[in-house]
Amino acid sequence: MRSTSLSLRCLLAILLCFALFAGGQLYAQVSAGGDIGSVLFEASSFSSTETVVGKGWSHWSPRQETSPSFFVADQPSRDGTGSLGIRGASKSVVNGCWNYLVQGVKAGEFYQFESFYFTRRVDNPRHQVMAMLDWRDADGKRVDQPEYVADQGSEGQWSKVGGVYRAPKGAVSARMKFFLRFCPQGTVWWDGISLARVDAPPQRKVRLATVSCRPRGNSSAEENVEEFCRV
């Protein structure tokens, strides 16, 4: 009886972890199909001779010691009109982002987010370059967990991130964030940014599976992991 109870608790824990993960990623894998509704935000033109700070754009870092260098560049650009740049500034713990607060979000509605980035001397873009949608309420406080925007391949030399996400209850705005992290010698340029309301994606069936396994007789954590993987 005790073993059955333990297995049941493990099963419930696995399902809970899956549900929490899927909640943030469910709509990130949906294709960009559907009728495009109102465009809340679109930016594909930046000029190095004009400042974007104070015009809706700002930049952030946890503290000055980790702050990268932020700049606006005429090149590279997807359409020849500039991009937002972040440089590692030779800081091993560099971590910072450009961000913009988009108003007009409606809770329960679906939004298509899209952006492109180009990198130089970035060894692991999946972990060092990131875009995020951070839902906010009327008081500017975070609502639910932010969306870590998924990779969507590339177009030419530019990598694409994007997806379709549902605004959580209480959300009236979304803060778009574009990061460079832990890449002291790297540089990233962001361009082609948009956020638009779209139709709800079609429902789809999914298949879930769980494995109950308690490794026995192994001599190391590595052997335990290998047993789990075989199962």
Tab-separated table of C-alpha atoms in Angstrom:
chain	number	residue	atom	x	y	z
A	1	MET	CA	0.000	0.000	0.000
A	2	ARG	CA	2.825	2.377	0.862
A	3	SER	CA	4.541	1.686	-2.466
A	4	THR	CA	1.297	2.349	-4.353
A	5	SER	CA	0.794	5.624	-2.519
A	6	LEU	CA	4.361	6.703	-3.304
A	7	SER	CA	3.928	5.878	-7.001
A	8	LEU	CA	0.684	7.854	-7.107
A	9	ARG	CA	2.347	10.900	-5.538
A	10	CYS	CA	5.208	10.670	-8.029
A	11	LEU	CA	2.745	10.433	-10.915
A	12	LEU	CA	0.834	13.492	-9.704
A	13	ALA	CA	4.082	15.428	-9.288
A	14	ILE	CA	5.157	14.594	-12.851
A	15	LEU	CA	1.789	15.649	-14.266
A	16	LEU	CA	1.902	18.907	-12.281
A	17	CYS	CA	5.391	19.734	-13.597
A	18	PHE	CA	4.260	18.999	-17.145
A	19	ALA	CA	1.194	21.207	-16.731
A	20	LEU	CA	3.281	24.118	-15.433
A	21	PHE	CA	5.717	23.789	-18.322
A	22	ALA	CA	2.995	23.408	-20.955
A	23	GLY	CA	1.153	26.436	-19.625
A	24	GLY	CA	4.000	28.693	-20.703
A	25	GLN	CA	4.801	26.881	-23.938
A	26	LEU	CA	1.489	25.556	-25.281
A	27	TYR	CA	0.900	28.291	-27.811
A	28	ALA	CA	4.570	28.945	-28.552
A	29	GLN	CA	4.640	26.072	-31.038
A	30	VAL	CA	1.501	27.083	-32.950
A	31	SER	CA	2.203	28.313	-36.466
A	32	ALA	CA	1.622	31.927	-37.392
A	33	GLY	CA	-1.561	31.063	-39.320
A	34	GLY	CA	-4.887	32.786	-38.778
A	35	ASP	CA	-6.252	36.146	-39.732
A	36	ILE	CA	-4.114	38.954	-38.426
A	37	GLY	CA	-6.112	41.401	-36.337
A	38	SER	CA	-5.019	44.744	-34.997
A	39	VAL	CA	-1.274	45.334	-34.797
A	40	LEU	CA	-0.399	46.562	-31.322
A	41	PHE	CA	3.268	47.179	-32.061
A	42	GLU	CA	5.619	47.071	-35.032
A	43	ALA	CA	9.215	48.275	-35.252
A	44	SER	CA	11.571	47.709	-38.164
A	45	SER	CA	13.246	51.099	-38.478
A	46	PHE	CA	15.996	52.421	-36.209
A	47	SER	CA	18.582	55.135	-36.797
A	48	SER	CA	21.917	55.571	-35.044
A	49	THR	CA	21.471	59.351	-35.255
A	50	GLU	CA	18.329	59.291	-33.122
A	51	THR	CA	17.874	58.120	-29.549
A	52	VAL	CA	15.163	55.563	-28.844
A	53	VAL	CA	15.436	55.847	-25.067
A	54	GLY	CA	12.549	57.943	-23.803
A	55	LYS	CA	10.463	57.102	-26.870
A	56	GLY	CA	9.029	53.976	-25.328
A	57	TRP	CA	12.306	52.032	-25.354
A	58	SER	CA	14.498	51.569	-22.297
A	59	HIS	CA	17.204	49.156	-21.223
A	60	TRP	CA	17.653	47.119	-18.049
A	61	SER	CA	20.233	45.103	-16.168
A	62	PRO	CA	20.137	43.665	-12.618
A	63	ARG	CA	22.987	45.975	-11.624
A	64	GLN	CA	25.605	48.222	-13.174
A	65	GLU	CA	28.340	45.581	-12.883
A	66	THR	CA	26.411	43.222	-15.190
A	67	SER	CA	25.123	45.801	-17.650
A	68	PRO	CA	26.027	45.337	-21.324
A	69	SER	CA	26.491	48.207	-23.751
A	70	PHE	CA	23.273	49.276	-25.495
A	71	PHE	CA	23.334	51.063	-28.840
A	72	VAL	CA	21.379	51.705	-32.037
A	73	ALA	CA	23.071	50.635	-35.280
A	74	ASP	CA	22.426	51.469	-38.916
A	75	GLN	CA	23.802	48.046	-39.856
A	76	PRO	CA	23.135	45.154	-39.772
A	77	SER	CA	19.460	45.531	-40.597
A	78	ARG	CA	16.812	43.311	-42.156
A	79	ASP	CA	15.474	46.086	-44.394
A	80	GLY	CA	18.301	48.614	-44.392
A	81	THR	CA	16.913	50.869	-41.656
A	82	GLY	CA	18.843	49.929	-38.528
A	83	SER	CA	18.556	47.682	-35.475
A	84	LEU	CA	18.848	47.638	-31.673
A	85	GLY	CA	22.237	46.397	-30.474
A	86	ILE	CA	23.592	44.885	-27.256
A	87	ARG	CA	27.317	44.289	-26.697
A	88	GLY	CA	28.807	42.113	-23.934
A	89	ALA	CA	31.308	44.806	-22.844
A	90	SER	CA	33.846	42.142	-21.777
A	91	LYS	CA	31.817	41.290	-18.673
A	92	SER	CA	31.661	37.556	-17.920
A	93	VAL	CA	28.359	37.907	-16.039
A	94	VAL	CA	26.791	40.339	-18.492
A	95	ASN	CA	22.993	40.272	-18.430
A	96	GLY	CA	20.667	42.924	-19.810
A	97	CYS	CA	17.902	43.710	-22.255
A	98	TRP	CA	16.179	46.293	-24.390
A	99	ASN	CA	12.486	46.514	-23.474
A	100	TYR	CA	9.272	48.176	-24.595
A	101	LEU	CA	5.856	48.238	-22.894
A	102	VAL	CA	2.977	47.563	-25.311
A	103	GLN	CA	-0.439	48.765	-24.173
A	104	GLY	CA	-3.867	47.594	-25.314
A	105	VAL	CA	-3.598	43.920	-24.391
A	106	LYS	CA	-6.866	42.157	-23.514
A	107	ALA	CA	-6.898	39.212	-21.126
A	108	GLY	CA	-7.919	35.959	-22.766
A	109	GLU	CA	-7.057	37.140	-26.298
A	110	PHE	CA	-4.289	35.621	-28.411
A	111	TYR	CA	-1.256	37.530	-29.665
A	112	GLN	CA	1.344	36.736	-32.267
A	113	PHE	CA	4.824	37.900	-31.335
A	114	GLU	CA	7.722	37.980	-33.770
A	115	SER	CA	11.290	39.259	-33.775
A	116	PHE	CA	14.631	38.605	-35.478
A	117	TYR	CA	18.211	38.726	-34.236
A	118	PHE	CA	21.685	38.642	-35.726
A	119	THR	CA	24.733	37.693	-33.655
A	120	ARG	CA	28.502	37.974	-33.735
A	121	ARG	CA	30.829	35.961	-31.463
A	122	VAL	CA	27.887	34.357	-29.666
A	123	ASP	CA	28.698	30.664	-29.172
A	124	ASN	CA	25.375	29.485	-27.769
A	125	PRO	CA	22.495	31.721	-28.917
A	126	ARG	CA	19.851	29.419	-27.400
A	127	HIS	CA	21.127	30.278	-23.908
A	128	GLN	CA	22.775	33.656	-24.437
A	129	VAL	CA	20.154	35.403	-26.585
A	130	MET	CA	16.538	35.504	-25.472
A	131	ALA	CA	13.236	37.292	-26.086
A	132	MET	CA	10.464	37.461	-23.505
A	133	LEU	CA	6.862	38.643	-23.177
A	134	ASP	CA	6.189	39.834	-19.630
A	135	TRP	CA	2.448	40.346	-18.987
A	136	ARG	CA	1.495	43.313	-16.778
A	137	ASP	CA	-1.676	44.502	-15.033
A	138	ALA	CA	-3.111	48.027	-14.743
A	139	ASP	CA	-0.677	48.805	-11.896
A	140	GLY	CA	2.314	47.657	-13.910
A	141	LYS	CA	2.790	44.485	-11.846
A	142	ARG	CA	3.640	41.124	-13.360
A	143	VAL	CA	0.671	38.885	-14.181
A	144	ASP	CA	1.362	35.153	-14.265
A	145	GLN	CA	4.642	33.785	-15.628
A	146	PRO	CA	6.389	35.494	-18.560
A	147	GLU	CA	6.601	33.803	-21.944
A	148	TYR	CA	10.072	32.704	-23.045
A	149	VAL	CA	9.684	33.110	-26.779
A	150	ALA	CA	10.505	30.050	-28.870
A	151	ASP	CA	13.028	29.689	-31.697
A	152	GLN	CA	11.449	29.551	-35.159
A	153	GLY	CA	14.384	28.864	-37.432
A	154	SER	CA	16.034	31.508	-39.561
A	155	GLU	CA	15.515	33.758	-42.561
A	156	GLY	CA	18.809	34.348	-44.295
A	157	GLN	CA	21.420	35.361	-41.732
A	158	TRP	CA	18.764	36.397	-39.214
A	159	SER	CA	17.399	34.027	-36.592
A	160	LYS	CA	13.700	34.232	-35.821
A	161	VAL	CA	11.844	33.920	-32.523
A	162	GLY	CA	8.097	34.045	-32.121
A	163	GLY	CA	4.833	32.310	-31.362
A	164	VAL	CA	1.195	32.774	-30.456
A	165	TYR	CA	0.442	33.393	-26.783
A	166	ARG	CA	-2.702	33.906	-24.736
A	167	ALA	CA	-2.790	36.946	-22.452
A	168	PRO	CA	-3.498	35.773	-18.883
A	169	LYS	CA	-6.235	37.058	-16.601
A	170	GLY	CA	-5.625	40.649	-15.502
A	171	ALA	CA	-3.183	41.505	-18.282
A	172	VAL	CA	-3.584	44.944	-19.917
A	173	SER	CA	-0.075	45.299	-21.356
A	174	ALA	CA	2.967	43.259	-22.333
A	175	ARG	CA	6.577	44.249	-21.804
A	176	MET	CA	8.732	42.914	-24.652
A	177	LYS	CA	12.291	42.138	-23.573
A	178	PHE	CA	15.308	41.358	-25.764
A	179	PHE	CA	18.352	39.947	-23.938
A	180	LEU	CA	22.039	39.256	-24.232
A	181	ARG	CA	23.364	37.154	-21.322
A	182	PHE	CA	26.664	35.631	-20.173
A	183	CYS	CA	28.472	36.403	-23.407
A	184	PRO	CA	31.280	38.909	-22.650
A	185	GLN	CA	32.657	39.181	-26.204
A	186	GLY	CA	29.379	38.764	-28.090
A	187	THR	CA	27.033	41.204	-29.797
A	188	VAL	CA	23.399	40.806	-30.803
A	189	TRP	CA	21.246	43.033	-33.013
A	190	TRP	CA	17.420	42.907	-32.767
A	191	ASP	CA	15.087	43.946	-35.591
A	192	GLY	CA	11.692	43.213	-37.190
A	193	ILE	CA	9.711	43.318	-33.937
A	194	SER	CA	5.913	43.005	-33.920
A	195	LEU	CA	2.992	42.083	-31.670
A	196	ALA	CA	-0.504	41.612	-33.133
A	197	ARG	CA	-3.837	40.215	-32.019
A	198	VAL	CA	-4.819	37.010	-33.844
A	199	ASP	CA	-7.604	34.460	-33.843
A	200	ALA	CA	-7.472	31.659	-31.303
A	201	PRO	CA	-5.450	28.702	-32.628
A	202	PRO	CA	-7.411	25.529	-33.424
A	203	GLN	CA	-7.758	22.965	-30.686
A	204	ARG	CA	-5.524	19.921	-30.948
A	205	LYS	CA	-5.224	16.586	-29.208
A	206	VAL	CA	-2.073	15.720	-27.294
A	207	ARG	CA	-0.812	12.438	-25.876
A	208	LEU	CA	0.722	12.298	-22.404
A	209	ALA	CA	2.794	9.485	-20.948
A	210	THR	CA	4.533	8.899	-17.632
A	211	VAL	CA	7.168	6.436	-16.479
A	212	SER	CA	7.437	5.090	-12.931
A	213	CYS	CA	10.972	3.892	-12.300
A	214	ARG	CA	13.084	3.479	-9.178
A	215	PRO	CA	16.693	2.625	-10.126
A	216	ARG	CA	18.237	-0.169	-8.048
A	217	GLY	CA	21.690	-1.644	-7.880
A	218	ASN	CA	23.471	1.172	-9.708
A	219	SER	CA	26.726	2.602	-8.421
A	220	SER	CA	26.467	6.195	-9.598
A	221	ALA	CA	24.047	8.992	-10.472
A	222	GLU	CA	25.115	8.660	-14.119
A	223	GLU	CA	23.978	5.020	-14.188
A	224	ASN	CA	20.655	6.045	-12.636
A	225	VAL	CA	20.174	8.627	-15.400
A	226	GLU	CA	21.014	6.042	-18.068
A	227	GLU	CA	18.412	3.666	-16.614
A	228	PHE	CA	15.751	6.389	-16.693
A	229	CYS	CA	16.651	7.164	-20.315
A	230	ARG	CA	16.384	3.508	-21.349
A	231	VAL	CA	12.926	3.259	-19.784
